[in-house]
Amino acid sequence: MKFGVVVFPGSNCDHDAWWAVTHDLGHRAEFLWHEDESLGDVDAVILPGGFSYGDYLRCGAIAKFSRIMRAVERFAQDGGLVLGICNGFQILVECGLLPGALIRNRGLKFICRQVELRVESVDSPFSSQFRRGQIVRIPIAHGEGCYVADPRTLEELEAEDRVVFRYVENPNGSLNDIAGILSTGRNVLGMMPHPERASDPLMGSTDGLLVFRSMAAALSHRR
Amino acid sequence: MTVITPELVAAHQLTTDEYERILRILGRPPTYTELGIFSVMWSEHCSYKSSRLHLRKLPTEGPYVLQGPGENAGVIDIGGGYAAAFKIESHNHPSFIEPFQGAATGVGGILRDIFTMGARPIAVMDSLRFGPLDHPRAGPRNRRILEGVVSGIAHYGNCFGVPTVGGECVFEPCYNGNPLVNVFALGIVRQDRIFYARACGIGNPVVYVGAKTGRDGIHGASMASAEFTEESRQKRPNVQVGDPFMEKLLLEACLEAMETGAVVGIQDMGAAGLTCSTCEMGSRGGTGVEIELARVPQREAGMTPYEIMLSESQERMLLVIERGREEEVFRIFRKWGLDAVAVGEVTGDGLLRVKHHGEIVAEIPSRALADEAPMYDRPRSRPFRTAPMDGPDFESQDLTRDLVRLLASGDLCDKRWIWEQYDYMVRTNTVLGPGSDAAVLRVKETGTSLAMALDGNGRYCYLDPRQGTRLAVAECCRNVSTVGALPVAATNCLNFGNPERPEIMAQLVEAIEGMGEACAFFGTPITGGNVSLYNETLGEAIYPTPVVGIVGLMRTGPPVKLAFQSEQASVLLLGGLGSCDARQFGATQYAKVILGELWGLPPALDMEHERRVQAAVREIVSEGLAESSHDVSDGGLAVALAECSLGGVGAEVDLPGDLRPEFLLFHEGPSRIVLSTRRPEAVERIAARHGVEALRLGATRRGVLRIRQRGRLLVDCEVGSLVRPWASALEQALRG
């Protein structure tokens, strides 16, 4: 199994995602440059956290226009697995691969914190290894993680079981306590918490590793 | 051409003697550009002219030191073929004038110092000092400065992608007009890939990379070398503006360029910008550097040579490249979207030669600027202090209430509001983060870990600079030892007032000598650092505030926690109760918070005993015998026990001895560590082997903290009644 980790100028959790996949999960991973036109032979794509293009204008707004995102969009349309973490989630909503938007935290401050999440849906290639209703610890680190969407979109997300993670104690003002959502095809997940930071007991939690394990399980099933 | 008048010389903060010296060096009057160059290079900030003589007294060598002071950062051997590059620097003056950008560019500057050595930064810590947030006059401004500084650090570090893993934050009225922002950074580099700031190889091109040069920050270094006056706020244009995204690109591009093997030398452009980088690289390399300013990428039109040479625009680097391999390096900078331009070359004549459209505008021997700057043995008297030796009579009415007040005080309260704004986890190495005695970072490359801490105590140093500094070094080593690491090297940031005042100069010299004694004793040589003088506003100096950063080596493993972990564990005090008399109580947090006074002397320190306590705790922790481990420092034993209890598991302890209760609970005698353990006998055996007392105090107990003295109840409270005031104090104070 090979994961592709996209590197935008300003990505800074790219290496962490690579490390989690290669060392904690035990699969292969390679970096994909933002100017690449193709994803090569990767089986899944990770859009890592960070400040792509400095997050000037609006988080993820410039990354949306990068060459690699055309390839990621095609990959996602063909059913490929795409995981967007933090800035990666912001990029996915900017591209329209996921609905809604991520705005400034309610408290207007950057928050780095170990938080508890409730696993709401295990019916996805990113969460099959969790138990429904399981409380997991995966940290957040963001200034713009307040998830918002219009009422109809929220209704759809809920009705279609597309909310995968919900905050137990809402840190940022996200509507419906949303921490992570799926695309309609269930092959794209965007989440503000950082699973790659919770993949090694030394970091205080291994709950995030289950996201990567779920992906690996889904990919081996597909093969 | 500008005529150099005595007024112009004075405006450049050069003395008549210094100007005479310039005339001798050049054999002619300087040009206006040359005058500017001399003024920044010979400023206190760049030349260390008041401190250099005394800094030589510091120990700088040891078994782990690969690179001592004199480069962009110190470097130590961490095993496995890898090294750690680290340093601390101040950005005090800019942070007062423009807190957000001042602090942000402070982080940016120290990060560049680290990756200039070829090291990838993996940790930042900050030592912050402000005026009290509830100060009747300055409170609102102090709150604004704190908020600005914290968000500036967060903005820069978070975007750059380096975790801010620890530090300290202290409040005293002496910092009302002069906050201290000291930033420490550490990076990892392969030992055979360390880069130096040397211009070698005559004919090699000198290449400018990174952001374009603007008019920002001109004379920043000189600003940092003068006292604040009423006009200082007009110096806001002297503060630079930082762009962490640009710095992140610069980091990646520089590290990638270094991989090619075509980079001969590299130096960042920090204080004194292009001036400092060109003449220092030439001086270190024993060469000269010639540059053409017309080729320097510029943000604004019509900049003069003077402005280009003195600009402190951020996120710029100067590289010396092997001739003929320019394109290999340029390709990498193009990939990262950065300017890279050959602006000159290394010469053999030892001169810094600056041309503007072909015309020579400055020609100065590099060594004269960098290494032959004036050095002063400034007169000194007795260290300045007005505090009395003896304090007031006092008796506590309610020791429990005193304890709660201490926990809710500025220095001791929960700093979560600050450190949650910092990404302290990025790069997934943070084993122990903020809120610990020391931060612990695993090093993926070696499989081992590093512990690091920052400490300083202005109150102690004000009462006795020598003793206060020795105590700061001891405490910092203790913090590193408390988590199980062996302290091996140090960096220092010396924050003082105006060195031209003999009583301030005396503080500086005493502190440096005290630091030298302690660092030599504890085996932690100083590998680099920074001196920040003229921390005065309207003639009022800060407390002498040397801050020390210590790095320690340890195995990678589950970290020992600060908080008590489970019920019915034995609580031990390693190092014993310590001693205190009425004079030594005058520097404590109790004297400050409860009595509102400062008197007497800092605590006594037996360095030999301290060393044994540290050796013992290292062994106890690395053997896995301790469930928790926390050093006793500010606030004394009762505060340490309370801090261990804040996680929910408290303790019931009974203390021996006949010290009066206020002293027993709140004296700040060093060399003490609170441990909880399931195996007290094993702990006692190790302590005995090191000749250290391990006093059994009692046992952990969920939800309560009860402290007795020979059966008599002194403190009795529920843990919840400690947690709430402790956790909410800072946010409440910020609301004003």
mmCIF file of N, CA and C in Angstrom, chain B residues 218-270:
data_model
loop_
_atom_site.group_PDB
_atom_site.id
_atom_site.type_symbol
_atom_site.label_atom_id
_atom_site.label_comp_id
_atom_site.label_asym_id
_atom_site.label_seq_id
_atom_site.Cartn_x
_atom_site.Cartn_y
_atom_site.Cartn_z
ATOM 1 N N ILE B 218 15.686 49.701 9.867
ATOM 2 C CA ILE B 218 16.978 50.391 9.811
ATOM 3 C C ILE B 218 17.333 50.892 11.212
ATOM 4 N N HIS B 219 18.518 50.550 11.639
ATOM 5 C CA HIS B 219 19.001 50.925 12.969
ATOM 6 C C HIS B 219 18.323 50.172 14.101
ATOM 7 N N GLY B 220 17.778 49.004 13.805
ATOM 8 C CA GLY B 220 17.213 48.193 14.879
ATOM 9 C C GLY B 220 18.250 47.847 15.927
ATOM 10 N N ALA B 221 19.453 47.498 15.477
ATOM 11 C CA ALA B 221 20.493 47.101 16.420
ATOM 12 C C ALA B 221 20.879 48.268 17.321
ATOM 13 N N SER B 222 20.902 49.479 16.746
ATOM 14 C CA SER B 222 21.251 50.630 17.578
ATOM 15 C C SER B 222 20.125 50.937 18.550
ATOM 16 N N MET B 223 18.874 50.720 18.093
ATOM 17 C CA MET B 223 17.749 50.962 18.975
ATOM 18 C C MET B 223 17.830 50.050 20.201
ATOM 19 N N ALA B 224 18.279 48.815 19.960
ATOM 20 C CA ALA B 224 18.375 47.861 21.049
ATOM 21 C C ALA B 224 19.572 48.167 21.937
ATOM 22 N N SER B 225 20.278 49.224 21.651
ATOM 23 C CA SER B 225 21.469 49.567 22.419
ATOM 24 C C SER B 225 21.316 50.919 23.084
ATOM 25 N N ALA B 226 20.080 51.311 23.336
ATOM 26 C CA ALA B 226 19.855 52.586 24.008
ATOM 27 C C ALA B 226 18.674 52.444 24.953
ATOM 28 N N GLU B 227 18.633 53.349 25.908
ATOM 29 C CA GLU B 227 17.511 53.346 26.845
ATOM 30 C C GLU B 227 16.251 53.850 26.163
ATOM 31 N N PHE B 228 15.124 53.525 26.755
ATOM 32 C CA PHE B 228 13.872 54.056 26.250
ATOM 33 C C PHE B 228 13.607 55.435 26.831
ATOM 34 N N THR B 229 13.088 56.283 25.994
ATOM 35 C CA THR B 229 12.687 57.604 26.435
ATOM 36 C C THR B 229 11.260 57.825 25.968
ATOM 37 N N GLU B 230 10.731 59.001 26.200
ATOM 38 C CA GLU B 230 9.366 59.300 25.754
ATOM 39 C C GLU B 230 9.228 59.179 24.231
ATOM 40 N N GLU B 231 10.348 59.382 23.541
ATOM 41 C CA GLU B 231 10.262 59.375 22.076
ATOM 42 C C GLU B 231 10.302 57.960 21.501
ATOM 43 N N SER B 232 10.548 56.963 22.368
ATOM 44 C CA SER B 232 10.814 55.630 21.843
ATOM 45 C C SER B 232 9.686 55.092 20.998
ATOM 46 N N ARG B 233 8.466 55.477 21.359
ATOM 47 C CA ARG B 233 7.362 54.902 20.605
ATOM 48 C C ARG B 233 7.355 55.381 19.154
ATOM 49 N N GLN B 234 8.053 56.485 18.942
ATOM 50 C CA GLN B 234 8.167 56.939 17.563
ATOM 51 C C GLN B 234 9.115 56.054 16.775
ATOM 52 N N LYS B 235 9.753 55.100 17.465
ATOM 53 C CA LYS B 235 10.702 54.235 16.768
ATOM 54 C C LYS B 235 10.019 53.022 16.153
ATOM 55 N N ARG B 236 8.691 53.037 16.156
ATOM 56 C CA ARG B 236 7.995 51.874 15.631
ATOM 57 C C ARG B 236 8.481 51.473 14.235
ATOM 58 N N PRO B 237 8.789 52.424 13.345
ATOM 59 C CA PRO B 237 9.280 52.007 12.021
ATOM 60 C C PRO B 237 10.582 51.205 12.111
ATOM 61 N N ASN B 238 11.289 51.296 13.232
ATOM 62 C CA ASN B 238 12.526 50.517 13.371
ATOM 63 C C ASN B 238 12.248 49.040 13.603
ATOM 64 N N VAL B 239 11.025 48.688 13.940
ATOM 65 C CA VAL B 239 10.692 47.281 14.169
ATOM 66 C C VAL B 239 10.364 46.633 12.831
ATOM 67 N N GLN B 240 10.933 45.439 12.627
ATOM 68 C CA GLN B 240 10.733 44.756 11.371
ATOM 69 C C GLN B 240 9.392 44.026 11.369
ATOM 70 N N VAL B 241 8.972 43.648 10.182
ATOM 71 C CA VAL B 241 7.747 42.879 10.031
ATOM 72 C C VAL B 241 8.126 41.482 9.558
ATOM 73 N N GLY B 242 7.581 40.480 10.231
ATOM 74 C CA GLY B 242 7.977 39.110 9.919
ATOM 75 C C GLY B 242 6.982 38.407 9.015
ATOM 76 N N ASP B 243 7.471 37.461 8.232
ATOM 77 C CA ASP B 243 6.618 36.645 7.378
ATOM 78 C C ASP B 243 7.032 35.179 7.564
ATOM 79 N N PRO B 244 6.344 34.473 8.454
ATOM 80 C CA PRO B 244 6.756 33.102 8.774
ATOM 81 C C PRO B 244 6.663 32.156 7.586
ATOM 82 N N PHE B 245 5.761 32.445 6.666
ATOM 83 C CA PHE B 245 5.651 31.600 5.468
ATOM 84 C C PHE B 245 6.924 31.701 4.642
ATOM 85 N N MET B 246 7.401 32.921 4.470
ATOM 86 C CA MET B 246 8.655 33.145 3.748
ATOM 87 C C MET B 246 9.803 32.410 4.450
ATOM 88 N N GLU B 247 9.789 32.458 5.778
ATOM 89 C CA GLU B 247 10.861 31.794 6.537
ATOM 90 C C GLU B 247 10.801 30.275 6.367
ATOM 91 N N LYS B 248 9.589 29.740 6.330
ATOM 92 C CA LYS B 248 9.430 28.300 6.121
ATOM 93 C C LYS B 248 10.010 27.899 4.761
ATOM 94 N N LEU B 249 9.732 28.707 3.736
ATOM 95 C CA LEU B 249 10.286 28.425 2.412
ATOM 96 C C LEU B 249 11.804 28.515 2.439
ATOM 97 N N LEU B 250 12.291 29.530 3.157
ATOM 98 C CA LEU B 250 13.735 29.737 3.262
ATOM 99 C C LEU B 250 14.395 28.538 3.951
ATOM 100 N N LEU B 251 13.758 28.045 4.995
ATOM 101 C CA LEU B 251 14.266 26.861 5.704
ATOM 102 C C LEU B 251 14.409 25.685 4.742
ATOM 103 N N GLU B 252 13.308 25.377 4.054
ATOM 104 C CA GLU B 252 13.324 24.200 3.186
ATOM 105 C C GLU B 252 14.343 24.373 2.063
ATOM 106 N N ALA B 253 14.371 25.574 1.491
ATOM 107 C CA ALA B 253 15.287 25.815 0.377
ATOM 108 C C ALA B 253 16.744 25.760 0.838
ATOM 109 N N CYS B 254 17.026 26.348 1.990
ATOM 110 C CA CYS B 254 18.416 26.340 2.478
ATOM 111 C C CYS B 254 18.868 24.925 2.803
ATOM 112 N N LEU B 255 18.027 24.158 3.491
ATOM 113 C CA LEU B 255 18.433 22.792 3.835
ATOM 114 C C LEU B 255 18.636 21.961 2.575
ATOM 115 N N GLU B 256 17.768 22.190 1.583
ATOM 116 C CA GLU B 256 17.910 21.442 0.336
ATOM 117 C C GLU B 256 19.180 21.874 -0.407
ATOM 118 N N ALA B 257 19.454 23.178 -0.381
ATOM 119 C CA ALA B 257 20.664 23.679 -1.050
ATOM 120 C C ALA B 257 21.918 23.125 -0.372
ATOM 121 N N MET B 258 21.875 23.021 0.940
ATOM 122 C CA MET B 258 23.024 22.498 1.677
ATOM 123 C C MET B 258 23.311 21.046 1.287
ATOM 124 N N GLU B 259 22.238 20.308 0.961
ATOM 125 C CA GLU B 259 22.394 18.908 0.558
ATOM 126 C C GLU B 259 23.245 18.754 -0.698
ATOM 127 N N THR B 260 23.256 19.786 -1.547
ATOM 128 C CA THR B 260 23.989 19.665 -2.813
ATOM 129 C C THR B 260 25.495 19.626 -2.609
ATOM 130 N N GLY B 261 25.954 20.147 -1.482
ATOM 131 C CA GLY B 261 27.394 20.224 -1.260
ATOM 132 C C GLY B 261 28.028 21.447 -1.907
ATOM 133 N N ALA B 262 27.206 22.275 -2.536
ATOM 134 C CA ALA B 262 27.757 23.453 -3.218
ATOM 135 C C ALA B 262 27.824 24.677 -2.321
ATOM 136 N N VAL B 263 27.234 24.578 -1.116
ATOM 137 C CA VAL B 263 27.232 25.730 -0.210
ATOM 138 C C VAL B 263 28.498 25.696 0.648
ATOM 139 N N VAL B 264 29.278 26.760 0.581
ATOM 140 C CA VAL B 264 30.556 26.831 1.301
ATOM 141 C C VAL B 264 30.353 27.453 2.681
ATOM 142 N N GLY B 265 29.501 28.458 2.747
ATOM 143 C CA GLY B 265 29.239 29.137 4.015
ATOM 144 C C GLY B 265 27.893 29.812 3.941
ATOM 145 N N ILE B 266 27.304 30.065 5.097
ATOM 146 C CA ILE B 266 25.975 30.665 5.095
ATOM 147 C C ILE B 266 25.773 31.444 6.390
ATOM 148 N N GLN B 267 25.142 32.592 6.270
ATOM 149 C CA GLN B 267 24.822 33.376 7.462
ATOM 150 C C GLN B 267 23.511 34.090 7.245
ATOM 151 N N ASP B 268 22.719 34.163 8.302
ATOM 152 C CA ASP B 268 21.451 34.866 8.160
ATOM 153 C C ASP B 268 21.680 36.362 8.286
ATOM 154 N N MET B 269 20.725 37.123 7.781
ATOM 155 C CA MET B 269 20.792 38.570 7.949
ATOM 156 C C MET B 269 19.822 38.942 9.056
ATOM 157 N N GLY B 270 20.369 39.124 10.230
ATOM 158 C CA GLY B 270 19.528 39.490 11.361
ATOM 159 C C GLY B 270 19.801 40.928 11.731
#
